[in-house]
Short mmCIF file of C-alpha atoms and ligand atoms in Angstrom, two decimals:
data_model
loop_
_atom_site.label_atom_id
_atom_site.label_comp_id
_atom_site.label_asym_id
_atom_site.label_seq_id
_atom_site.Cartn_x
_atom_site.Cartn_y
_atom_site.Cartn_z
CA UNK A 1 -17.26 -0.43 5.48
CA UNK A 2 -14.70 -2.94 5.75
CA UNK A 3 -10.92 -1.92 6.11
CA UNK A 4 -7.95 -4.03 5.02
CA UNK A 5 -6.69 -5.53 8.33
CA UNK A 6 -3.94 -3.26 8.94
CA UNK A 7 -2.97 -1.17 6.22
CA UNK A 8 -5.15 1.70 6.73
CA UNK A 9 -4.85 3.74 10.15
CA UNK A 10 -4.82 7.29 10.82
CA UNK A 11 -3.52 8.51 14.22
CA UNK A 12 -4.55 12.46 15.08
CA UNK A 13 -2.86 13.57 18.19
CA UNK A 14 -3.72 16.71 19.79
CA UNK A 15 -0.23 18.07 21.76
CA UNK A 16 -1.50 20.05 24.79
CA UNK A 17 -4.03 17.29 26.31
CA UNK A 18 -1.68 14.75 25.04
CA UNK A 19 -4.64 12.62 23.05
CA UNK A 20 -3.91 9.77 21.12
CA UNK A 21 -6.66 8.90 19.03
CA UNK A 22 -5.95 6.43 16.65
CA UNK A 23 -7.61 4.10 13.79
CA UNK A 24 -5.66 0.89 13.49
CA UNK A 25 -7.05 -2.15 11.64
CA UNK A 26 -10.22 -0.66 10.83
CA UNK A 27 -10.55 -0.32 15.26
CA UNK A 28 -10.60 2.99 16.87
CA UNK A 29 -8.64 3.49 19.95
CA UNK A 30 -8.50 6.96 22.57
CA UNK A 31 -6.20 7.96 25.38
CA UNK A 32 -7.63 5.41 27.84
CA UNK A 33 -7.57 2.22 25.77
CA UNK A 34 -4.48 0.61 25.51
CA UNK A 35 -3.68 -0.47 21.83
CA UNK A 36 -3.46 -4.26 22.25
CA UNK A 37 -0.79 -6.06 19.96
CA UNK A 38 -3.12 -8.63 19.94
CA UNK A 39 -6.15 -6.86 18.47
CA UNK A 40 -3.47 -5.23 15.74
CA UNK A 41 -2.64 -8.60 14.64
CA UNK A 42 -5.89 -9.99 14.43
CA UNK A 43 -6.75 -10.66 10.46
CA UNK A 44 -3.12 -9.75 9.55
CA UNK A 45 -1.73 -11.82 6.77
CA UNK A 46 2.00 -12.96 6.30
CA UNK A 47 3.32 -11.22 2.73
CA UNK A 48 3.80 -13.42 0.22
CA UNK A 49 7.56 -12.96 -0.34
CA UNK A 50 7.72 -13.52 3.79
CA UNK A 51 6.14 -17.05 3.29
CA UNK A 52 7.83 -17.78 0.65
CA UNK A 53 11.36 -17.22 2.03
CA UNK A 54 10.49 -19.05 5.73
CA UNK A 55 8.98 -22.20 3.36
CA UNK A 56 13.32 -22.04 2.23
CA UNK A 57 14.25 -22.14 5.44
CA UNK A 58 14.91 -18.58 6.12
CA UNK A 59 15.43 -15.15 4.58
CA UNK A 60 18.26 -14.33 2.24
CA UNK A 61 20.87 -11.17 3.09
CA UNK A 62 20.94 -8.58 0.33
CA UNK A 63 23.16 -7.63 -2.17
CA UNK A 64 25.74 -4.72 -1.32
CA UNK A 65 25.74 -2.67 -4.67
CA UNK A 66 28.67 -0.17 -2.99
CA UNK A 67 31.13 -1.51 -4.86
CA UNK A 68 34.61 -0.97 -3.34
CA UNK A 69 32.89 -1.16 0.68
CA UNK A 70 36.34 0.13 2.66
CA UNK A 71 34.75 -2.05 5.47
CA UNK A 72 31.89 -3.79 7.06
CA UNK A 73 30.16 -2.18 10.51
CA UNK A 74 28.51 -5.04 11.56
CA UNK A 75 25.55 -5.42 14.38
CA UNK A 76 23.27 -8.54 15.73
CA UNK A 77 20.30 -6.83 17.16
CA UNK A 78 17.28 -8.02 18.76
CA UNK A 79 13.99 -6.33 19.11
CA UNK A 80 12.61 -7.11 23.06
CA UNK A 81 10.12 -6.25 25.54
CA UNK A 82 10.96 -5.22 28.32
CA UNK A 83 10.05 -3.00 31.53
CA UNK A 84 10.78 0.77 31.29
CA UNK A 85 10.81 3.58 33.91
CA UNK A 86 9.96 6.81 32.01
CA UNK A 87 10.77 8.66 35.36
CA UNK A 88 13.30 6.66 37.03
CA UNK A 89 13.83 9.38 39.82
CA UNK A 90 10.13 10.19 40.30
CA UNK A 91 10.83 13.77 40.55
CA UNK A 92 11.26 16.73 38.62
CA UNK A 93 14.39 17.70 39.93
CA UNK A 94 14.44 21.26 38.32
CA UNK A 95 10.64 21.77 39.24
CA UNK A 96 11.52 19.91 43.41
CA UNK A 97 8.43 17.87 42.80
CA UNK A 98 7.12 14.86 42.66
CA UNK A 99 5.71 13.64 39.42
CA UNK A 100 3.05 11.59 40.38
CA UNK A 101 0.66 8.45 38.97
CA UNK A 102 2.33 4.99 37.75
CA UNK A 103 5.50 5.83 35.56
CA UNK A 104 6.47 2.76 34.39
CA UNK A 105 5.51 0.16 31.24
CA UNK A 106 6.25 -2.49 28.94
CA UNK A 107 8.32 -0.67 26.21
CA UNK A 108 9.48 -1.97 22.69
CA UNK A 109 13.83 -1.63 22.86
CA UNK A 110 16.14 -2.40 20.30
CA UNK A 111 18.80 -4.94 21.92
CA UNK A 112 22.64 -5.03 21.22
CA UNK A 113 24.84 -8.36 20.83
CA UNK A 114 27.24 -9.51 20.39
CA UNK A 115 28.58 -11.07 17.34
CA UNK A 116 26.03 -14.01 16.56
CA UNK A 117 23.56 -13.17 19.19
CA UNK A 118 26.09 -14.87 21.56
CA UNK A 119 25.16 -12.84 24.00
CA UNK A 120 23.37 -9.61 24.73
CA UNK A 121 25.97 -6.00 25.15
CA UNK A 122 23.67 -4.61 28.01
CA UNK A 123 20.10 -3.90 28.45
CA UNK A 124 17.48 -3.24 25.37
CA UNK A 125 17.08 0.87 25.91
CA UNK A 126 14.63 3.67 24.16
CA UNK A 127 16.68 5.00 22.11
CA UNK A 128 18.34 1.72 20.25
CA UNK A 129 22.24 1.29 19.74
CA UNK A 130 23.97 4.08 17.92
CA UNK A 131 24.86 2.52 14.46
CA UNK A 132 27.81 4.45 13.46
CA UNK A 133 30.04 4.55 9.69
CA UNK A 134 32.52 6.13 7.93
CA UNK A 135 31.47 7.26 4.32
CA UNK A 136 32.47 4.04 2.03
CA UNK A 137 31.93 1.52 4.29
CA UNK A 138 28.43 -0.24 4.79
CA UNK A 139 26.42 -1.06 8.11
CA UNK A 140 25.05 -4.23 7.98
CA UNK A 141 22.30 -5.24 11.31
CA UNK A 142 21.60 -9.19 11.87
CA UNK A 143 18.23 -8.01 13.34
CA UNK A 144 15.50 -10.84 14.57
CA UNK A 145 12.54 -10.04 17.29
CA UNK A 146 11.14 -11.62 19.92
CA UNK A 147 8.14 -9.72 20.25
CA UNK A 148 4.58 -11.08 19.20
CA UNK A 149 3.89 -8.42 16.61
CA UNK A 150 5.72 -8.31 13.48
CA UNK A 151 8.36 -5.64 13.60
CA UNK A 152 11.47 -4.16 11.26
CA UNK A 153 14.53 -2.13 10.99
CA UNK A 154 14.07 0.73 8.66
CA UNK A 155 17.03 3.39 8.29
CA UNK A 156 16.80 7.09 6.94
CA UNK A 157 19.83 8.56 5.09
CA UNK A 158 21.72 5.32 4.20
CA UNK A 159 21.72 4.01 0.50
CA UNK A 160 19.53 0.55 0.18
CA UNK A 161 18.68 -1.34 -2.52
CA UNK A 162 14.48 -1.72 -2.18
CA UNK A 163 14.59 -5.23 -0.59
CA UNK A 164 16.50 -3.79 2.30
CA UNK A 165 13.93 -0.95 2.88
CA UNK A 166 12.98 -2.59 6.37
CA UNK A 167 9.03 -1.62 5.74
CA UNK A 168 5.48 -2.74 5.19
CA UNK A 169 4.17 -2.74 2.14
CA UNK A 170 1.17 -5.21 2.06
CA UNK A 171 1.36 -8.00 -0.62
CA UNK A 172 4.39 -6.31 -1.68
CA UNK A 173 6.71 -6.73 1.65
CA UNK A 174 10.07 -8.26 1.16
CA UNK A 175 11.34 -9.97 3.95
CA UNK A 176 12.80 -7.41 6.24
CA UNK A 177 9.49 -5.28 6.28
CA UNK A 178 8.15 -8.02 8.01
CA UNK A 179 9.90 -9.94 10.80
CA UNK A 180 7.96 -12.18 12.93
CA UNK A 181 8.98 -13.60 16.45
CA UNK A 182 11.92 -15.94 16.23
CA UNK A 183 13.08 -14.87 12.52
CA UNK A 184 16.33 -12.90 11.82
CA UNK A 185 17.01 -11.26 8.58
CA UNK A 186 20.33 -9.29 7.73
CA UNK A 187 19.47 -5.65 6.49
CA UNK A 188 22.67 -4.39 4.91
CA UNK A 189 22.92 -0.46 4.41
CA UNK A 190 25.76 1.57 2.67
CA UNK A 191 27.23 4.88 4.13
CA UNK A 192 27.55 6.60 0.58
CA UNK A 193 29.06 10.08 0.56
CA UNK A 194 26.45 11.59 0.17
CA UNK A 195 24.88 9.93 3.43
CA UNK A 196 27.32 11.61 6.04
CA UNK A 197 25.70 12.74 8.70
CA UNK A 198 23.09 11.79 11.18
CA UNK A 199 20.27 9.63 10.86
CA UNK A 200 17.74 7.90 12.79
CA UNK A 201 15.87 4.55 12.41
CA UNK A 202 12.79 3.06 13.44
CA UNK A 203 10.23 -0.01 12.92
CA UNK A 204 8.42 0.19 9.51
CA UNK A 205 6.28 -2.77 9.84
CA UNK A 206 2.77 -3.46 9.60
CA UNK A 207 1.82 -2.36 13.60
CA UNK A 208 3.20 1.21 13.01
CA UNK A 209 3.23 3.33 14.31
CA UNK A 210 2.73 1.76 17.58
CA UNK A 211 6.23 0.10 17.63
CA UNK A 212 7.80 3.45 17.66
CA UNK A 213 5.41 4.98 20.13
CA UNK A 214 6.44 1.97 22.62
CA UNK A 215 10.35 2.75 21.92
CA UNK A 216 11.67 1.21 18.46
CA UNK A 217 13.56 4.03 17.17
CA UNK A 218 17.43 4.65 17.38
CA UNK A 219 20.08 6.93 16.07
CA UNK A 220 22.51 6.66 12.94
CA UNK A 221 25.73 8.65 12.21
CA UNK A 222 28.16 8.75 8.81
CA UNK A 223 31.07 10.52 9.09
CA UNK A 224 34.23 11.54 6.65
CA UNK A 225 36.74 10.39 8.98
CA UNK A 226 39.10 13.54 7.45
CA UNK A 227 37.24 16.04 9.48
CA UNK A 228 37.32 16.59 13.00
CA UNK A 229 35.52 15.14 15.48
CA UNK A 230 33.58 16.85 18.06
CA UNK A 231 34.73 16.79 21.56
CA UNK A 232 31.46 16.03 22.58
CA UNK A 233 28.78 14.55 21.02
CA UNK A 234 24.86 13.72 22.18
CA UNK A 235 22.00 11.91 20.82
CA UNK A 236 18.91 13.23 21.43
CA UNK A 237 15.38 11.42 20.41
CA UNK A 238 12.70 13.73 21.02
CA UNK A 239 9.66 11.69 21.32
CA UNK A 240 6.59 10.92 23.40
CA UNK A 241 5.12 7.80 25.37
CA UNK A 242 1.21 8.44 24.73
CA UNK A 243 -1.28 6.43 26.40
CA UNK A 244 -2.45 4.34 23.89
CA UNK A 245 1.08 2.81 23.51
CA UNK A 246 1.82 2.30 27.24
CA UNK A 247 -1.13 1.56 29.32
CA UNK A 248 -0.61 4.46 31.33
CA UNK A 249 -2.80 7.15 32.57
CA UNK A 250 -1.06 10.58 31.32
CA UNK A 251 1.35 11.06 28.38
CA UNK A 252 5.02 12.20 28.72
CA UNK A 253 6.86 14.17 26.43
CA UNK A 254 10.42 12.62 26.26
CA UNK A 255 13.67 12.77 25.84
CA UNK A 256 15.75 9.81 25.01
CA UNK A 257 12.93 7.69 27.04
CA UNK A 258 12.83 9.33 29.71
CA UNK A 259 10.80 12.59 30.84
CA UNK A 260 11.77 15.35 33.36
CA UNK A 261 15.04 17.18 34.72
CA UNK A 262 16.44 14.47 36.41
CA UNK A 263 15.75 11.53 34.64
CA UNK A 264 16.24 12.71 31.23
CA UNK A 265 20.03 12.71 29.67
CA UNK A 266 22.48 15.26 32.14
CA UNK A 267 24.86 15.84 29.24
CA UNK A 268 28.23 17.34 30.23
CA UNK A 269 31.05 19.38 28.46
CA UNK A 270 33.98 21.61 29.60
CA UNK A 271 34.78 25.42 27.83
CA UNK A 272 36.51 25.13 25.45
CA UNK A 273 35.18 21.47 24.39
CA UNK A 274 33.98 21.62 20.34
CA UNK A 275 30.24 20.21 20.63
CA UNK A 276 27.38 18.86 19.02
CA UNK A 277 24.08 17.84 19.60
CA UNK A 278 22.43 15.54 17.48
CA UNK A 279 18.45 16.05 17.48
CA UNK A 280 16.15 13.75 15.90
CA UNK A 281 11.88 14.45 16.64
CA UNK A 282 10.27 10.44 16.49
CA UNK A 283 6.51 11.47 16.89
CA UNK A 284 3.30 13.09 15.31
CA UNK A 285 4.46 16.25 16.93
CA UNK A 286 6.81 19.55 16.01
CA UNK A 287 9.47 19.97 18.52
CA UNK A 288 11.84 23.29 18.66
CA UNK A 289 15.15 22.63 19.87
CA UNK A 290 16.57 25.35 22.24
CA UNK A 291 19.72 25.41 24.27
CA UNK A 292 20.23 28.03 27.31
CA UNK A 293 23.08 30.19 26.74
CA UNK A 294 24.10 28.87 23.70
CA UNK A 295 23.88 29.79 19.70
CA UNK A 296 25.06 27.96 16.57
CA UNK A 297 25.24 28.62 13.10
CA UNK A 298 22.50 25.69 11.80
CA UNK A 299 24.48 22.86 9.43
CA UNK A 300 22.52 24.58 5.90
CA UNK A 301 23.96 28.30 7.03
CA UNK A 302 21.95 31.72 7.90
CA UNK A 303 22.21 33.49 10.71
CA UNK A 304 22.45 32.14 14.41
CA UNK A 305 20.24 30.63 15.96
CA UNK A 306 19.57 29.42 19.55
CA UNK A 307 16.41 27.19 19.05
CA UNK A 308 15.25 25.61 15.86
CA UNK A 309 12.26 23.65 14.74
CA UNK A 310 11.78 19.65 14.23
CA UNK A 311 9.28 18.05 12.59
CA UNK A 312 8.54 14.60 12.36
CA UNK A 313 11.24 12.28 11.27
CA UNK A 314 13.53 15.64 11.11
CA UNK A 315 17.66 15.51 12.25
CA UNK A 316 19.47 18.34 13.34
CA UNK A 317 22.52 19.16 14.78
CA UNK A 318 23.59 22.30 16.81
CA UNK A 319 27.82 22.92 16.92
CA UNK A 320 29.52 25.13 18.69
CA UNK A 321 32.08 25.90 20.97
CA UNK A 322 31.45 25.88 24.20
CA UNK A 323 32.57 29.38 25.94
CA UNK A 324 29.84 29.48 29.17
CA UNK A 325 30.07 27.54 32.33
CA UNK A 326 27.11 26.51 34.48
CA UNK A 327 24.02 23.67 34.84
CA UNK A 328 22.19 25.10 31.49
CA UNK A 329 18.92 23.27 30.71
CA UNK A 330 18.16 21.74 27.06
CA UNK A 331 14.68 21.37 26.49
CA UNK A 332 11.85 21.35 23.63
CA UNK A 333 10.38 25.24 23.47
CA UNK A 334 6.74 23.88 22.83
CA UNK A 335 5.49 25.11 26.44
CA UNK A 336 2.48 21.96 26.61
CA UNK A 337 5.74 19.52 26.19
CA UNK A 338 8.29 21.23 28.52
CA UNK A 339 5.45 20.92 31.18
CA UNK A 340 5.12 17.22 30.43
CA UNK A 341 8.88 16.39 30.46
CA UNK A 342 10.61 17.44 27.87
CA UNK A 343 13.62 19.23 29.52
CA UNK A 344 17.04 18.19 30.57
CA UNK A 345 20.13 19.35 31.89
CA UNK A 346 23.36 20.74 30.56
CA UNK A 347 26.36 21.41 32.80
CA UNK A 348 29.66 22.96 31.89
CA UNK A 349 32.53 22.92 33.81
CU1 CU B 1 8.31 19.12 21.77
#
């Protein structure tokens, strides 16, 4: 049987023994075996429309079709390689224990600069830069990559005409759904009204998932700058670094790439603060989102709730008031991911 070189792939992932099994390129992969970039890339064909626009010298920036754009949020970003400690602490600080075997990898980050690439705003980080508007106004990203695989931007919520969808599509990829090492295209995205709210984006291109599993992924928020602003606002990606993205010999179940009490995001707020938690789930998996000592009435209405379920490429955010002092935790409720480091703390003052 002979498979297109990339197009078709299947991943099944099985939660509790944290298995990756995965078809990519027509080559099956399992938890031990590293998916190489090389081996993803081997047979893959540059799109058309990508040739096409390097043969011109580059790739051209889209058209804005918001007409009357109240202003311009504009990022350079570059995608990177670059070493990652999933558990920077090498404990479980909750648990008092060690959390043992080799911890760190080569992850995929999404880079800030500054204007022009003149130089980079900090480190590339799992999650990406928060790319933040106001309804009206449109985000455009100056994105290029410097890793060897072809990778993309690709934003949920935001309104795009199709050339700025930021994905693979085969013989039918503009040139944003494609972006080789060295190339930069401009993606520009528009905050419509109907877009407020939070977001998340990821790589769409012709190696995905992989990209994601090894850390492309980052959050988005629209806002209507006439309501209020919470006092206190987190992102939280929950994700997971399997083996066959990292090399490494046991999966973690993560938050904000990173995995265990400790090492994952201590988020802090004081009574009386008005607080929200942004939740985004990045992976194969369901995640529940649960917050000790805490309830919210969920953004579509119904009763209150104090844990609610994510599914892949889900958003969510949990508001409320915050009325009980103390180190709470935050944490997935699927018991096979808390376990594997999917838990963080939350302390009120
Ligand atoms: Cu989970």
């Amino acid at each position: 049987m002979s498979l297109p070189p990339i197009g078709r792939r299947t991943f099944v992932a099985e939660a509790a023994g944290g298995l990756l099994l995965c078809t990519l390129g027509g080559k099956r992969f399992s938890t031990n075996e590293e998916v190489s970039v090389e081996t993803l890339n081997e047979g893959l064909e540059v799109p058309p429309k990508v040739a096409a626009a390097r043969a011109n010298g580059g790739t051209a920036p889209g058209q804005a079709v918001l007409a009357k754009a109240t202003a311009t949020n504009e990022y350079w970003i570059q995608a990177e390689q670059m070493k990652w400690d999933i558990v920077p602490k090498g404990r479980d600080q909750m648990m008092g224990v060690q959390v043992k075997g080799k911890t760190t990898f080569k992850a995929w980050g999404y880079r800030l600069y500054s204007a022009n690439f003149a130089q980079p705003l900090g480190k590339a980080t799992v999650p990406g830069p928060l790319l933040e508007a106001n309804v009206g106004e449109t985000v455009t990203v100056h994105f290029r990559s410097k890793l060897d695989t072809p990778v993309t931007m690709h934003p949920h919520g935001l309104q795009y005409s199709v050339d700025m969808d930021g994905a693979y599509k085969g013989k039918y990829t503009d040139p944003g759904g494609f972006v080789q090492k060295g190339d930069e295209v401009t993606y520009i995205w528009e905050a419509v009204p109907s877009a407020e709210g939070v977001w998340w984006y990821h790589d769409h291109g012709p190696s995905e998932p992989l990209p994601v599993y090894k850390g492309l992924f980052g959050p988005i928020i629209v806002r209507d700058p006439n309501k209020p602003r919470p006092d206190k606002e987190f992102f939280v990606a929950f994700h997971s670094f399997q083996p066959a993205a990292t090399g490494l010999n046991q999966p973690f179940y993560c938050i904000n790439g990173r995995a265990y009490t400790g090492n994952t995001p201590n988020l802090k707020a004081n009574v009386g603060d008005d607080v929200a938690f942004h939740v985004y789930a990045v992976d194969d998996y369901f995640h529940t989102f649960h917050i000790h000592g805490h309830r919210w009435v969920p953004p579509v209405g119904g009763p209150t709730i104090d844990n609610v379920t994510l599914g892949p490429g889900d958003v969510t955010t949990a508001r409320f008031t915050e009325d009980n002092p103390g180190r709470w935790l935050y944490h997935c409720h699927v018991w096979s991911h808390i376990v594997q480091g999917m838990s963080g703390w939350y302390i009120v003052e």
